[in-house]
Coordinates of C-alpha atoms and ligand atoms in Angstrom, one line a residue:
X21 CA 118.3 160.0 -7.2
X22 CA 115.2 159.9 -9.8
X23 CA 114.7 156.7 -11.8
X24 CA 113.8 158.5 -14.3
X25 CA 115.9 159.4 -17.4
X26 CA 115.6 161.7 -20.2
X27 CA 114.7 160.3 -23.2
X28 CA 118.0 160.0 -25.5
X29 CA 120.0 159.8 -22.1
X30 CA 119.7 155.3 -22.8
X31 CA 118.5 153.0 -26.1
X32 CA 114.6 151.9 -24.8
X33 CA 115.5 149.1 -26.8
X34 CA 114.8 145.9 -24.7
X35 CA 116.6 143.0 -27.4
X36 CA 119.3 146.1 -27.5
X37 CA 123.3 145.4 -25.8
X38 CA 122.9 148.1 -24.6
X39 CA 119.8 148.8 -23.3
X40 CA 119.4 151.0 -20.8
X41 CA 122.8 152.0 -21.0
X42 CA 122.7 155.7 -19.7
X43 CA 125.3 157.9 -22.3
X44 CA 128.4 159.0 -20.9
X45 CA 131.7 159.8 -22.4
X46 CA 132.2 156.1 -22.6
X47 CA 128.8 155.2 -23.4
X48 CA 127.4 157.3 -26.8
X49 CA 125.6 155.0 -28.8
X50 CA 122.4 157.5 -28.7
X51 CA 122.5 160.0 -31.6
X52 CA 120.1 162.4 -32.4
X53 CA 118.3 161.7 -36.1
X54 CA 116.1 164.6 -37.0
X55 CA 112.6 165.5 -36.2
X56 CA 109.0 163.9 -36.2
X57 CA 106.2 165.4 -38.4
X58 CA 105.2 167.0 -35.4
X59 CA 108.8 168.5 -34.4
X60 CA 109.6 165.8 -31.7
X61 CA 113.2 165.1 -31.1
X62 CA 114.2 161.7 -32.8
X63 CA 117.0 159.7 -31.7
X64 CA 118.6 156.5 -32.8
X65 CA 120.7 153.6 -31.3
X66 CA 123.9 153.2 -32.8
X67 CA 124.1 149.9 -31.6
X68 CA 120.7 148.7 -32.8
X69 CA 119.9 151.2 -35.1
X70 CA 116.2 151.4 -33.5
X71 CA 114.7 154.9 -33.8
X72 CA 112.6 156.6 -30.9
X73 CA 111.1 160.0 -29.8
X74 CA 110.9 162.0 -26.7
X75 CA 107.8 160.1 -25.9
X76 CA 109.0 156.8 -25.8
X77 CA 111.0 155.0 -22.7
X78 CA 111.0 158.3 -20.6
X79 CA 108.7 156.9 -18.2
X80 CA 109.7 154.6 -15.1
X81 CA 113.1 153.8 -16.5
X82 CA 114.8 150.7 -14.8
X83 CA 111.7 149.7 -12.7
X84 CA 111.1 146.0 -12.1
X85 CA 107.2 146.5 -13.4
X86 CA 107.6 147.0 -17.3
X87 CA 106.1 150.6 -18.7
X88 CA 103.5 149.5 -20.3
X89 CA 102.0 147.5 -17.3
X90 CA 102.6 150.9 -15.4
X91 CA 100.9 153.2 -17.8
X92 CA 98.2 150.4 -18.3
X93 CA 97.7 150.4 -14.5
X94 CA 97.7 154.4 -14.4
X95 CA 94.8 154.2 -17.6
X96 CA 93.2 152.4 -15.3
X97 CA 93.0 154.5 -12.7
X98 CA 92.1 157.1 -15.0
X99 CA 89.2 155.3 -15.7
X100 CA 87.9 155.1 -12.4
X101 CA 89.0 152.7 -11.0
X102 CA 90.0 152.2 -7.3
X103 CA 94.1 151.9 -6.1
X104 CA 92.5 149.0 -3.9
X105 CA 91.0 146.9 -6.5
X106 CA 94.0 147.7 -9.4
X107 CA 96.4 146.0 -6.2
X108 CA 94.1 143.2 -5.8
X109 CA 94.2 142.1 -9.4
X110 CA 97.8 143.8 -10.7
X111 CA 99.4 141.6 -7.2
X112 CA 101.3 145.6 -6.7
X113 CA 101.1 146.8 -3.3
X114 CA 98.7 150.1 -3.4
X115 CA 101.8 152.2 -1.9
X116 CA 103.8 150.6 -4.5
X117 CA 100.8 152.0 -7.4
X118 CA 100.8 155.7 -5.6
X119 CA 104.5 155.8 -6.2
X120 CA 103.9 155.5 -9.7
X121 CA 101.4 158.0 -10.0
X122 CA 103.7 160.3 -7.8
X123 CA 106.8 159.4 -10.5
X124 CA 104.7 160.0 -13.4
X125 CA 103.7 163.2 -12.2
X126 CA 107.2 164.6 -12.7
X127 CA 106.8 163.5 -16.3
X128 CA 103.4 164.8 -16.6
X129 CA 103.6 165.8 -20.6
X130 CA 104.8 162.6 -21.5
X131 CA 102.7 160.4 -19.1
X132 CA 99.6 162.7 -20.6
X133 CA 100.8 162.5 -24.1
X134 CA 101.2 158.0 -24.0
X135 CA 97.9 157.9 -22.5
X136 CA 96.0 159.8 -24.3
X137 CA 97.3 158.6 -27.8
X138 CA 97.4 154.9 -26.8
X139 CA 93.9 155.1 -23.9
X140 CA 91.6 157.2 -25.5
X141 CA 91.4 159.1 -22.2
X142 CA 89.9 162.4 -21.8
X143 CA 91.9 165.3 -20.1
X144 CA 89.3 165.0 -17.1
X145 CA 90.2 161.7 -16.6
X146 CA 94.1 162.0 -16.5
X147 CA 93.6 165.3 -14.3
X148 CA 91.5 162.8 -12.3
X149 CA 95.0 160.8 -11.8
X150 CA 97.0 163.6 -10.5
X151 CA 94.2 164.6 -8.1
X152 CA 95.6 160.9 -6.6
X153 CA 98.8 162.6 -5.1
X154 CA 97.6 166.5 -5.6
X155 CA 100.1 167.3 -8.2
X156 CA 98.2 169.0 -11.3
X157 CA 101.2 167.7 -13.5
X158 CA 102.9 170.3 -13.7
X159 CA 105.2 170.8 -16.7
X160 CA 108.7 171.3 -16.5
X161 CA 110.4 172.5 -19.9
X162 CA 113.8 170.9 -18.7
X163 CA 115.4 168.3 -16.2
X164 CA 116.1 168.8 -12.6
X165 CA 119.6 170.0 -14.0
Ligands
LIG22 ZN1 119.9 150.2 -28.9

């Protein structure tokens, strides 16, 4: 089973009671609450009223290694720099840094979008990433259904 949920599946809300609670017919507290400017989905918590888009908590949901030190580590990567030095100084095992890179390529749109809006990263540099575990990211308009 993929540890990966869609976004408006669970609140990415970490202060949130429910957090990470994936919606069921028990468990609703996810509505969806209109569009961005640029016609992303927005949803928001019932329970702590925080809004989000499709781009945010998608990725690497229930890891133990928050997101943002796994996008940072993938940025890195990006960058140029090597799987063997990232495990030196992230303490991750490099098997453990490939499965991310593997994970995020089954979220390839919204792993591209977070790093290139929060890294400055160019497009040859995140293709540069997937060339790691030979998937060109590729994009899937829907889940694995
Ligand atoms: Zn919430």
């Amino acid at each position: 089973m993929s540890e990966f949920a869609q976004v408006g599946d669970f609140c990415p809300n970490e202060i949130c009671s429910d957090y990470g609670e994936l919606q069921s017919d028990q468990q609703h507290n996810i509505i969806k609450f209109g569009k961005t400017k640029a016609g992303r989905q927005r949803y928001m918590c019932k329970t702590c009223k925080a809004t989000f888009t499709e781009t945010k908590g998608t990725l690497f949901y229930r890891r133990r290694t928050p997101e943002e030190e796994i996008i940072d580590t993938l940025a890195h990567i990006a960058e140029g720099n090597r799987i063997s030095s990232l495990a030196r100084t992230t303490g991750h095992k490099e098997d453990t840094i490939i499965d991310w890179i593997r994970e995020a390529g089954n979220h390839a749109e919204a792993i591209e979008e977070a790093l290139l809006a929060e890294y400055q990263l160019t497009r040859g540099q995140i293709d540069g990433l997937w060339a790691y575990v030979g998937n060109k990211g590729e994009k899937k308009l829907s889940g694995d259904g």
